[in-house]
PDB file of C-alpha atoms and ligand atoms in Angstrom:
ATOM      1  CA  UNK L   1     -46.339 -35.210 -22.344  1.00 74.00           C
ATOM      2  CA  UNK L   2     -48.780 -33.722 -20.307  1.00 81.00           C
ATOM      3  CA  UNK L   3     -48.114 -30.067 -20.646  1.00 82.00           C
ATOM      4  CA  UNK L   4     -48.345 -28.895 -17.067  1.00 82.00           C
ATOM      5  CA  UNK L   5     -46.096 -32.095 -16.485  1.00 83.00           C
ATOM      6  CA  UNK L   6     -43.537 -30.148 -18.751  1.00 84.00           C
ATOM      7  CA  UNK L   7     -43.842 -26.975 -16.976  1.00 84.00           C
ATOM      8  CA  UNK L   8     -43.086 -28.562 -13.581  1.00 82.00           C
ATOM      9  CA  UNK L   9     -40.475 -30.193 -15.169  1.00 82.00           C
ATOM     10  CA  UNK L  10     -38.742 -27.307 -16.800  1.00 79.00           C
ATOM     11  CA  UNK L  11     -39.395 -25.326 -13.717  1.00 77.00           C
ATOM     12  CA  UNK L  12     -37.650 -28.018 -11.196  1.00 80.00           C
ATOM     13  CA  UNK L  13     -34.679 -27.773 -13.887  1.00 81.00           C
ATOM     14  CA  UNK L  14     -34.196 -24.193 -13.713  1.00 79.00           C
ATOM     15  CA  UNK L  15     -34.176 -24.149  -9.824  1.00 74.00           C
ATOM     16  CA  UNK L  16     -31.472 -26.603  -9.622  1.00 75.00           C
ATOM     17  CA  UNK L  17     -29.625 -25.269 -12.300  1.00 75.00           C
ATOM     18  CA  UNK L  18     -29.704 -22.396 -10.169  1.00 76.00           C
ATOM     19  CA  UNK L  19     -29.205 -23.782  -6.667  1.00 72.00           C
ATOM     20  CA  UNK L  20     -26.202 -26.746  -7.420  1.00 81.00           C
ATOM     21  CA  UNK L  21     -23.289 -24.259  -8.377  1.00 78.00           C
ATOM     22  CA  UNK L  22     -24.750 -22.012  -5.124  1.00 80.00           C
ATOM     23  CA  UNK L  23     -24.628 -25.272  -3.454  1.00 81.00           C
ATOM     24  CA  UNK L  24     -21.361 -26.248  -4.767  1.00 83.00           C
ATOM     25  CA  UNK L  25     -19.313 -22.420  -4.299  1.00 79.00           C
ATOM     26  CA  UNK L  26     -20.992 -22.411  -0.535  1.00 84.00           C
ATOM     27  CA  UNK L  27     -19.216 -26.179   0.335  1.00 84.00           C
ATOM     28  CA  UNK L  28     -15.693 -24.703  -1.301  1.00 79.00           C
ATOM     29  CA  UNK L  29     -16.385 -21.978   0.761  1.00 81.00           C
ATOM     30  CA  UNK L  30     -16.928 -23.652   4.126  1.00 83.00           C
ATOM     31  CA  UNK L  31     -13.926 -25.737   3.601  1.00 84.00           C
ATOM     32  CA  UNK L  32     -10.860 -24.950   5.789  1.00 90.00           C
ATOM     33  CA  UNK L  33      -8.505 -22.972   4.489  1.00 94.00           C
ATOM     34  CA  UNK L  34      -5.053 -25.644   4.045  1.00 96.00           C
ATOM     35  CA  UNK L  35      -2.630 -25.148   6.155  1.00 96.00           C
ATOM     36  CA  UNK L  36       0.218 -25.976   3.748  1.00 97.00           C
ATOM     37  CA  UNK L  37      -1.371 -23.012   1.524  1.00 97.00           C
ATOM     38  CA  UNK L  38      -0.932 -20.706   3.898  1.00 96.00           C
ATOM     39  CA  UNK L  39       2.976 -21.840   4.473  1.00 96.00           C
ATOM     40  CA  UNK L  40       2.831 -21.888   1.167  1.00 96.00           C
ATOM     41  CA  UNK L  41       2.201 -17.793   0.460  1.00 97.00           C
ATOM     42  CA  UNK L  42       3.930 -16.845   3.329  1.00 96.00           C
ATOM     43  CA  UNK L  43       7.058 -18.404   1.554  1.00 96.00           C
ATOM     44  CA  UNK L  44       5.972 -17.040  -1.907  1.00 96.00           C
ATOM     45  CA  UNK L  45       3.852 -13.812  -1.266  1.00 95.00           C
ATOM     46  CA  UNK L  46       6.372 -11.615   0.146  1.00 88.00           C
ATOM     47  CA  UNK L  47       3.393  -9.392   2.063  1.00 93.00           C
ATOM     48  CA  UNK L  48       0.934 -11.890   2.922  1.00 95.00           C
ATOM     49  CA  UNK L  49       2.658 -12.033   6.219  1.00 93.00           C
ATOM     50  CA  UNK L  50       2.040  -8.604   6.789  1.00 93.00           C
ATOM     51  CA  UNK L  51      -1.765  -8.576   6.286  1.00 94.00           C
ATOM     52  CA  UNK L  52      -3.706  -7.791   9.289  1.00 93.00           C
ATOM     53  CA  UNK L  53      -5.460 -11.255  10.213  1.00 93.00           C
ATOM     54  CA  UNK L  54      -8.786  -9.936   9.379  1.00 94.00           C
ATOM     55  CA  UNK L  55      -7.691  -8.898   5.569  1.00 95.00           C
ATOM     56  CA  UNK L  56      -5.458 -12.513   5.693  1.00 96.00           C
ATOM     57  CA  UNK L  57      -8.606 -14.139   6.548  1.00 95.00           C
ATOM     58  CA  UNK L  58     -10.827 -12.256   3.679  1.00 96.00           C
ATOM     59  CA  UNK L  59      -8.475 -13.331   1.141  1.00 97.00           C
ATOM     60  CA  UNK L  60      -8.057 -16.736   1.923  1.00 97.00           C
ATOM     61  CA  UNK L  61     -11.977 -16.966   1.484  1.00 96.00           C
ATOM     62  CA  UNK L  62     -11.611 -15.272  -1.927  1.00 96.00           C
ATOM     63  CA  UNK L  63      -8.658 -17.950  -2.754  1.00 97.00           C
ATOM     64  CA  UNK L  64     -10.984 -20.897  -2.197  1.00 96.00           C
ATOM     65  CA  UNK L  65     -13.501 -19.098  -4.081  1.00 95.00           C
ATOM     66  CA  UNK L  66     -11.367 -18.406  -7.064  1.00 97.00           C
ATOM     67  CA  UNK L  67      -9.717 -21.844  -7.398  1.00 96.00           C
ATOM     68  CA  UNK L  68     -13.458 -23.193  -7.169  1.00 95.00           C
ATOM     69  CA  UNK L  69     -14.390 -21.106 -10.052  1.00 95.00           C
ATOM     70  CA  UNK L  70     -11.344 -20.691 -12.477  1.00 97.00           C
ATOM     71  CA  UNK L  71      -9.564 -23.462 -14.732  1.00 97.00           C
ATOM     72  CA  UNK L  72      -6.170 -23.911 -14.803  1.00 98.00           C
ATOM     73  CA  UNK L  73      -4.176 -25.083 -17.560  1.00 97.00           C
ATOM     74  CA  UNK L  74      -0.165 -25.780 -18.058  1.00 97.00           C
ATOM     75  CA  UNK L  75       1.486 -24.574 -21.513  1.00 95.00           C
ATOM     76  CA  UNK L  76       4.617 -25.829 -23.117  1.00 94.00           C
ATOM     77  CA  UNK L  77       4.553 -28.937 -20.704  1.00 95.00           C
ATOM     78  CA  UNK L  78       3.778 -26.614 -17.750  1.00 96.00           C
ATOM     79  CA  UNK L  79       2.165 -29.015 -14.638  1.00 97.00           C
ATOM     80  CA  UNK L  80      -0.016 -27.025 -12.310  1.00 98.00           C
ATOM     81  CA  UNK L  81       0.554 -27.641  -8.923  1.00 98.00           C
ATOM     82  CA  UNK L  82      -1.550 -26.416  -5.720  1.00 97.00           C
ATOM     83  CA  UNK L  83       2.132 -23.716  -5.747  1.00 97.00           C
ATOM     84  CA  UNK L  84       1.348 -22.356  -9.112  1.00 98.00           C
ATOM     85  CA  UNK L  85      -2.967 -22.340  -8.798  1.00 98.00           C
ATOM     86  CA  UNK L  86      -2.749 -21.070  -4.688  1.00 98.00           C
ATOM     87  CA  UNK L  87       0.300 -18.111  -5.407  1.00 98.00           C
ATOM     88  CA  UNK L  88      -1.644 -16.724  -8.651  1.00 98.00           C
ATOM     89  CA  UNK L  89      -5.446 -16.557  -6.947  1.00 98.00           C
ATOM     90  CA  UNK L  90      -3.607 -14.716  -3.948  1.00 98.00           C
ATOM     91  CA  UNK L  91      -2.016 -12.112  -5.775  1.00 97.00           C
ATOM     92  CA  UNK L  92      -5.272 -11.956  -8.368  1.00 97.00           C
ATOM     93  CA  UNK L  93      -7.776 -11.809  -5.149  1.00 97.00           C
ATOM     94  CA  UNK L  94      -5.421  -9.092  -3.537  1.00 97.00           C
ATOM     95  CA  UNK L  95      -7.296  -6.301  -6.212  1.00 97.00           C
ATOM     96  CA  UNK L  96     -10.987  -7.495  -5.059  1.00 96.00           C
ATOM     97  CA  UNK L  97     -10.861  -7.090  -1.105  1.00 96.00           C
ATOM     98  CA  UNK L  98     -13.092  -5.378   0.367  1.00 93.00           C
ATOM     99  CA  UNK L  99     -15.403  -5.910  -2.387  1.00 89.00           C
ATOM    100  CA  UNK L 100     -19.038  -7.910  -2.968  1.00 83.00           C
ATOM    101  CA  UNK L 101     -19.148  -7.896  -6.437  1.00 80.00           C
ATOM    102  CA  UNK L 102     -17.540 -11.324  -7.317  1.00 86.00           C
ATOM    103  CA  UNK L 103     -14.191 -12.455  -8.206  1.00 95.00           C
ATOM    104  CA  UNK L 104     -13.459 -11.864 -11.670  1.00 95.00           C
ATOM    105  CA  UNK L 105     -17.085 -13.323 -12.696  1.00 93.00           C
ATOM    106  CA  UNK L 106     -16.097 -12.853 -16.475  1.00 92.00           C
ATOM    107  CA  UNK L 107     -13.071 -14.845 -16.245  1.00 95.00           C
ATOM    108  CA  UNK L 108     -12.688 -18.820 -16.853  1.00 95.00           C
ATOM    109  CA  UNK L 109      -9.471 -19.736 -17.856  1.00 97.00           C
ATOM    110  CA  UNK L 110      -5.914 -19.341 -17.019  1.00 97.00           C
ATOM    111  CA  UNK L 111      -2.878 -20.621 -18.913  1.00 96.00           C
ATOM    112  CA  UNK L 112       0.102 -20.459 -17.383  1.00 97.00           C
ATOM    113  CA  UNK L 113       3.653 -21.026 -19.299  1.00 96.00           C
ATOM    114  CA  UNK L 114       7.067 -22.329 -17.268  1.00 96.00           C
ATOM    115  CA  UNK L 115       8.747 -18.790 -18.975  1.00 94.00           C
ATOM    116  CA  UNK L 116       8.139 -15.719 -21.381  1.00 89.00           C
ATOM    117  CA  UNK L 117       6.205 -16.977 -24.369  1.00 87.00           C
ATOM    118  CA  UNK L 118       6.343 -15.951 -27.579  1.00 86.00           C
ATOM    119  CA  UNK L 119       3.115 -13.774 -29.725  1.00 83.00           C
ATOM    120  CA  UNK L 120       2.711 -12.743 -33.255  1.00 79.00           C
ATOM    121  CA  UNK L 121       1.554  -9.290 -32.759  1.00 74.00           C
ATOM    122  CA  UNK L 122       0.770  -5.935 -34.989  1.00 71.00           C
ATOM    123  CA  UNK L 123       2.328  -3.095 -33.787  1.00 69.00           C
ATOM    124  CA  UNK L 124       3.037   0.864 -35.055  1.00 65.00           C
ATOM    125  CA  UNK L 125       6.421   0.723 -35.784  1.00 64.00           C
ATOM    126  CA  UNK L 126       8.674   4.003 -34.877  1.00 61.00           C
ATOM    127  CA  UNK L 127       7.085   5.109 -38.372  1.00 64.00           C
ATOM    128  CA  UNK L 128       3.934   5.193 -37.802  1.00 63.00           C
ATOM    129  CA  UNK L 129       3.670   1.804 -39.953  1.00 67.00           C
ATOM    130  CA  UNK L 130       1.366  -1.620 -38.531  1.00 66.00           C
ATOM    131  CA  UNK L 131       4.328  -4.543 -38.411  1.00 70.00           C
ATOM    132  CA  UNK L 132       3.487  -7.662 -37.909  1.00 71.00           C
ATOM    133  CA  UNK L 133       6.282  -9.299 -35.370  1.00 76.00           C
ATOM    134  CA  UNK L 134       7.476 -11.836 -32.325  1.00 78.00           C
ATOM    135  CA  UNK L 135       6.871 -10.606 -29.079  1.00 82.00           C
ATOM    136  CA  UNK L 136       8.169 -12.100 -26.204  1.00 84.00           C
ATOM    137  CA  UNK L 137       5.474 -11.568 -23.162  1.00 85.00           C
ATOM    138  CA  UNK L 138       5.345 -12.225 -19.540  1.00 90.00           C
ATOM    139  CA  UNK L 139       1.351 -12.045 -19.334  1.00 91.00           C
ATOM    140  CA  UNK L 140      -1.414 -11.373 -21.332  1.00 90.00           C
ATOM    141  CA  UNK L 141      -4.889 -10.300 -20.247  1.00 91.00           C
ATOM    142  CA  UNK L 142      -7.411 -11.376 -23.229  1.00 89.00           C
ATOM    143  CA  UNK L 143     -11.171  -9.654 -22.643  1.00 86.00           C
ATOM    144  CA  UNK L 144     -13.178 -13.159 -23.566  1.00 86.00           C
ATOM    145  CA  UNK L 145     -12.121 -14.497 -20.028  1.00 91.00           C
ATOM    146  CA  UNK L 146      -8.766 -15.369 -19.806  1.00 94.00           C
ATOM    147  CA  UNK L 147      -5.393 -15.028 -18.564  1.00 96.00           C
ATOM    148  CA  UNK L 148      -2.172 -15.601 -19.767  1.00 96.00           C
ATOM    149  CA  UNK L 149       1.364 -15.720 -17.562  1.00 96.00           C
ATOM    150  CA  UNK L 150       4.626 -16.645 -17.246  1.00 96.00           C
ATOM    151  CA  UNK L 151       5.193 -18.299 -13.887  1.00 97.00           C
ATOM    152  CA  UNK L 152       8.941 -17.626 -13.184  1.00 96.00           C
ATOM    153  CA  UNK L 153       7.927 -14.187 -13.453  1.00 96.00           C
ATOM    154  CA  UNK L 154       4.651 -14.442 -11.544  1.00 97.00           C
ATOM    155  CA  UNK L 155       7.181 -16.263  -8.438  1.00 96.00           C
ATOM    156  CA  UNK L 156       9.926 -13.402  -9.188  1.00 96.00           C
ATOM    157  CA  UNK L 157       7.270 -10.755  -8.951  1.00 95.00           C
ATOM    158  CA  UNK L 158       5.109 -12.274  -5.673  1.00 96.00           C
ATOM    159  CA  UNK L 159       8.347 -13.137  -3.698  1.00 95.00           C
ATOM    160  CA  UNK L 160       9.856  -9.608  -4.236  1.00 94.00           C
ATOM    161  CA  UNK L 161       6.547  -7.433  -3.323  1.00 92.00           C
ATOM    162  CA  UNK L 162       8.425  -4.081  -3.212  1.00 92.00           C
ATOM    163  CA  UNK L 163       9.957  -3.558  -7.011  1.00 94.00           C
ATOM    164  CA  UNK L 164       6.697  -2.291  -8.594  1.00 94.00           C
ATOM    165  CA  UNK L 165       7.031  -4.638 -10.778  1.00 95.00           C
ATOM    166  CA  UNK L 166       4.303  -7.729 -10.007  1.00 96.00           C
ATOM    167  CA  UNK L 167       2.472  -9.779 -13.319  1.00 96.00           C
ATOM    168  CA  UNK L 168      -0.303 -10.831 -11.769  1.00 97.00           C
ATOM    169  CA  UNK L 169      -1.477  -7.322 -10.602  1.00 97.00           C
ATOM    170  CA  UNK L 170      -0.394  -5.895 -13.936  1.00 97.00           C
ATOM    171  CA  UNK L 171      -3.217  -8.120 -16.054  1.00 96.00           C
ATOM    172  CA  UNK L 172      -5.767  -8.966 -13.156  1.00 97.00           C
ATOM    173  CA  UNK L 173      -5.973  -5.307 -12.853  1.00 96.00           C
ATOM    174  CA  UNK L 174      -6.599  -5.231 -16.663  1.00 96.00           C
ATOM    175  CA  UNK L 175      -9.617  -7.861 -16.227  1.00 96.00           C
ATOM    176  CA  UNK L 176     -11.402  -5.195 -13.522  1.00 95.00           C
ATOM    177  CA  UNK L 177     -10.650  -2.494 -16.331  1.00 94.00           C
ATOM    178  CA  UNK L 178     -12.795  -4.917 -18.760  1.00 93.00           C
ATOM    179  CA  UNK L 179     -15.465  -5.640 -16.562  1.00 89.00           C
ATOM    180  CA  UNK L 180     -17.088  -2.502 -18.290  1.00 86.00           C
ATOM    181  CA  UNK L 181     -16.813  -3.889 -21.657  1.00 84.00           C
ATOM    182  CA  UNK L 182     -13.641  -1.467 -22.861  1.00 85.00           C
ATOM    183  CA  UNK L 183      -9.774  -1.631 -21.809  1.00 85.00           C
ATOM    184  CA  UNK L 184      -9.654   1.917 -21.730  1.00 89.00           C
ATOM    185  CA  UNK L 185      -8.130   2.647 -18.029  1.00 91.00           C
ATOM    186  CA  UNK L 186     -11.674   3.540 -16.661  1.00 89.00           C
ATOM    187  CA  UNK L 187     -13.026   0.320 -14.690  1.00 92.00           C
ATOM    188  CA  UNK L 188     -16.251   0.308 -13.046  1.00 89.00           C
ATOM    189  CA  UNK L 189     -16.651   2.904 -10.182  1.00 89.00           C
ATOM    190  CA  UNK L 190     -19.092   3.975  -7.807  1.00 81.00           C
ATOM    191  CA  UNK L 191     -20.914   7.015  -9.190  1.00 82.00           C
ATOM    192  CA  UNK L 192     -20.795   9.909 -11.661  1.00 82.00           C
ATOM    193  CA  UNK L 193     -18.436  12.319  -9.540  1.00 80.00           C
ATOM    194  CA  UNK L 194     -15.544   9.159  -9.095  1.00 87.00           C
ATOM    195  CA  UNK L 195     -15.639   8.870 -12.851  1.00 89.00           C
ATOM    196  CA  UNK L 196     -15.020  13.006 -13.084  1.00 92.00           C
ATOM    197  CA  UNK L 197     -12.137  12.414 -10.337  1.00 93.00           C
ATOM    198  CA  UNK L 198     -10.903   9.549 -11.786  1.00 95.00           C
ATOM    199  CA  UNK L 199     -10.610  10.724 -15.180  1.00 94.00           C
ATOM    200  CA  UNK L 200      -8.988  14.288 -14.264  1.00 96.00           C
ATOM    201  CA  UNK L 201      -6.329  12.375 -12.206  1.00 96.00           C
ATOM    202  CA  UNK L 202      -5.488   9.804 -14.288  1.00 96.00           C
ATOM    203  CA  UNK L 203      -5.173  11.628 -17.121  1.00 96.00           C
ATOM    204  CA  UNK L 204      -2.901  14.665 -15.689  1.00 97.00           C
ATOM    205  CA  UNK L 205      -0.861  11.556 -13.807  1.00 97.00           C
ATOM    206  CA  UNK L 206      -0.404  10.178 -17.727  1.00 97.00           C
ATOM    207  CA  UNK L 207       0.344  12.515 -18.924  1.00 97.00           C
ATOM    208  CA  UNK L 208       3.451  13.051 -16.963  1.00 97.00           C
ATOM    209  CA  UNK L 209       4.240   9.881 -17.277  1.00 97.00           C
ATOM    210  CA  UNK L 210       4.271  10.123 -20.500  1.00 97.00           C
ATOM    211  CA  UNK L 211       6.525  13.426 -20.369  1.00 96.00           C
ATOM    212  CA  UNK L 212       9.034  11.687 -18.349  1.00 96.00           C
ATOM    213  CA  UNK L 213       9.873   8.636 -20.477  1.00 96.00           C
ATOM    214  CA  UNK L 214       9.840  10.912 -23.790  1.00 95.00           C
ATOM    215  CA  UNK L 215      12.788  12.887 -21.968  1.00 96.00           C
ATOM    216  CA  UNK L 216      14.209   9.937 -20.235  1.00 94.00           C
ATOM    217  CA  UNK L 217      13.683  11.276 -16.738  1.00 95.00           C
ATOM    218  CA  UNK L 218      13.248   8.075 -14.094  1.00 95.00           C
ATOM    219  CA  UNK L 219      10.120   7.943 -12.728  1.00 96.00           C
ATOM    220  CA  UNK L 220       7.998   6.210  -9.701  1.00 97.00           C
ATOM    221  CA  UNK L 221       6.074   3.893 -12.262  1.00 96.00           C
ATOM    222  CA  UNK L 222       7.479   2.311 -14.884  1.00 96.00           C
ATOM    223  CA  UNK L 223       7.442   3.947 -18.221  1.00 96.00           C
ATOM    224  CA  UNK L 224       5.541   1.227 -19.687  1.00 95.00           C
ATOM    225  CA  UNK L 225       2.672   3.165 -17.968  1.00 96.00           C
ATOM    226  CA  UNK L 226       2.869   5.874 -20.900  1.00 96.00           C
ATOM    227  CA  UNK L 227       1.665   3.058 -23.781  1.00 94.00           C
ATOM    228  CA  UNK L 228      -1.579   4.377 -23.288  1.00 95.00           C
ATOM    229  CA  UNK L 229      -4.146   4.474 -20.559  1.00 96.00           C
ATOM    230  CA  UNK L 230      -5.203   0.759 -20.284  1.00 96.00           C
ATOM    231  CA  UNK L 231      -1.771   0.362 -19.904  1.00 96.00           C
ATOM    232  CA  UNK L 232      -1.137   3.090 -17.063  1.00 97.00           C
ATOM    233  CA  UNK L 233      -3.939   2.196 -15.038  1.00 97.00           C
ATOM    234  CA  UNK L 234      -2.367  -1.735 -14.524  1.00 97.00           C
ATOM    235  CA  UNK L 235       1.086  -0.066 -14.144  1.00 97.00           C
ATOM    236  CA  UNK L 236      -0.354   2.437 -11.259  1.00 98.00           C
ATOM    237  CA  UNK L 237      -2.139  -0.351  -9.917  1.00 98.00           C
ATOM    238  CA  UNK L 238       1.404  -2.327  -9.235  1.00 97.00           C
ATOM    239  CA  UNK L 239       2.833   0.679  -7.939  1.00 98.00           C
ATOM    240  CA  UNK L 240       0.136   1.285  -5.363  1.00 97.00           C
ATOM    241  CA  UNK L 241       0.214  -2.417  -4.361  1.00 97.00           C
ATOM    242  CA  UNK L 242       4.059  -2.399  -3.958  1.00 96.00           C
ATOM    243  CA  UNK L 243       5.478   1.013  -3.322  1.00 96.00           C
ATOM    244  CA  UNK L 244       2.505   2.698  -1.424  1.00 96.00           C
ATOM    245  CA  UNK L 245       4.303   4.908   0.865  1.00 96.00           C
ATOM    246  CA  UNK L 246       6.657   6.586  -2.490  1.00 96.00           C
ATOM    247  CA  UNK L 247       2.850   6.880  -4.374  1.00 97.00           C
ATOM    248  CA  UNK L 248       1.557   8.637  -0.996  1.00 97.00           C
ATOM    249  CA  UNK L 249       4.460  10.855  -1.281  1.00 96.00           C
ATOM    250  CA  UNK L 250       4.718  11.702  -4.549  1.00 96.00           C
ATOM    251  CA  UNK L 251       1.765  11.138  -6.292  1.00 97.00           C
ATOM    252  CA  UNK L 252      -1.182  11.672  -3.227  1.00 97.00           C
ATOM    253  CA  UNK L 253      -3.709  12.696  -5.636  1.00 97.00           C
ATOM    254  CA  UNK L 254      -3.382   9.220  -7.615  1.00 97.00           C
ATOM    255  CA  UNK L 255      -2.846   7.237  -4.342  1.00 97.00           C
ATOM    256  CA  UNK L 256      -6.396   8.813  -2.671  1.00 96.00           C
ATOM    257  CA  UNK L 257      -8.127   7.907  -6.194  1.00 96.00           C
ATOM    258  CA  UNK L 258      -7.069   4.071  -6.262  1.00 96.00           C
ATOM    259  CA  UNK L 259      -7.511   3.760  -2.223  1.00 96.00           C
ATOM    260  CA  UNK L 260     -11.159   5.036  -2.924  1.00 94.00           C
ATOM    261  CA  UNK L 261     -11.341   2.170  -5.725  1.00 95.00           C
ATOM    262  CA  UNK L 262      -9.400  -0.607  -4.322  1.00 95.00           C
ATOM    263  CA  UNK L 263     -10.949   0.178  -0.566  1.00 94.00           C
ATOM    264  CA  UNK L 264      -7.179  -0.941   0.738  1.00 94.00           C
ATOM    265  CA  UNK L 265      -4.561   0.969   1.630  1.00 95.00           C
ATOM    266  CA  UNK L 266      -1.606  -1.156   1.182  1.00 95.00           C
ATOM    267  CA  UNK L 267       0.680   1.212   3.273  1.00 93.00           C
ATOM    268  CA  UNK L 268      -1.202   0.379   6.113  1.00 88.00           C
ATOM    269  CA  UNK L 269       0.792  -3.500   5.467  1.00 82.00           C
ATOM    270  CA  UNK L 270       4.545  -2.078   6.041  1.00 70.00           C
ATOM    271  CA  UNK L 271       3.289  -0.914   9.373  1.00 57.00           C
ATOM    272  CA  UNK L 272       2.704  -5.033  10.561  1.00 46.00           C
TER     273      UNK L 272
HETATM  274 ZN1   ZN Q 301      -0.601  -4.581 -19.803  1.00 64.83          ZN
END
């Protein structure tokens, strides 16, 4: 072949390689947004009623945006429906309002059981010893692009957005703490002096967390929190979503951090 044939060639291949998925994400984008999805989260999302229209609006954009780009698959004889795919992306594109820098880019795949599934997993064991065991889980957040849940628990924990207890927050806000490469509690933040703030109140707020479920004491977050800070930051991140006004109140200092991160403040949705 004539060689500047072949550079035309591979040059015309790159650009549309390039240009059909822009193509394709802009038409998902322009489409309307269902009006049977929306019934459909204001039955199932207990505060996507609440949102102000211009937030409600955002996130249905990110919805169509994230069902264009993310596979879905049933487990254990699990068939996805519009319910299962629409409910997860809402509660998933909740964390990334307010935000230009994708949805989830990294992620591909998520596999959704009817129920808790089972895991063989190593743990420490009281005595310090690795065991290899069962675990039953309710969702899993795995760093090579996917995510794992449960979906009576991901309906339990949209309907009910007030318990601090939600799944899908829990491990999409473990795929924002990965976007730097390390589960480690730390995602991606604006500058230098966020990472200084960030650290110092994260770590004190652990800390005490920690204190509090060694001696029992109840506590705002749930006590899973004090596994370690990968752990506390998807904990915190539930409790800011769902009990804003008690994390105001009683933890300011950790609520001002994640407002600054998630650029939302959720309190601002029990007002509507
Ligand atoms: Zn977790």
């Amino acid at each position: 072949m004539n060689p500047w044939l072949l550079l035309i060639s591979v040059c015309i291949a790159i650009v549309l390689a390039l240009w059909i998925p822009r193509l394709r994400l802009k038409r998902a984008l322009s489409a309307p947004f269902p009006p049977e999805w929306d019934a459909l989260l204001e039955r199932n999302v207990g505060v996507y009623h609440k949102l102000p229209l211009p937030l409600r609006a955002q996130l249905q954009r990110l919805i169509l945006q994230f069902l264009h780009e993310k596979n879905f698959t049933g487990a254990a004889g699990l068939a996805i429906t519009d319910e299962i795919r629409v409910t997860i992306a809402a509660e998933a594109c909740m964390l990334v309002l307010n935000r230009s820098s994708g949805v989830y880019p990294g992620l591909r795949y998520i596999i959704v059981y009817p129920t808790s599934f089972l895991v063989e997993r190593s743990r420490p064991s009281e005595a310090g010893v690795v065991e290899l065991g069962a675990h039953n889980l309710l969702g899993e957040s795995w760093h090579n692009g996917k995510v794992i849940l449960a979906w009576d628990s991901v309906l339990r924990g949209a309907r009910d957005f007030s318990d601090g207890q939600n799944v899908v927050l829990h491990e999409f806000a473990h795929q924002l703490d990965n976007e730097n490469g390390s589960a480690d509690g730390a995602p991606l933040l604006a500058n230098t002096s966020s990472y200084r703030s960030w650290a110092r109140v994260l770590s004190e707020e652990f800390s005490e967390l920690q204190d509090d479920t060694r001696h029992g004491r109840p506590s705002l977050m749930d006590h899973y929190g004090a596994t370690n800070p990968a752990e506390f930051f998807a904990v915190a991140t539930e409790t800011f979503f769902e009990k804003p006004r008690q994390m105001a109140q009683n933890h300011a200092e950790l609520f001002g951090v994640l407002k600054d991160y998630y650029r939302i403040d959720p309190g601002d949705w029990q007002e509507q």
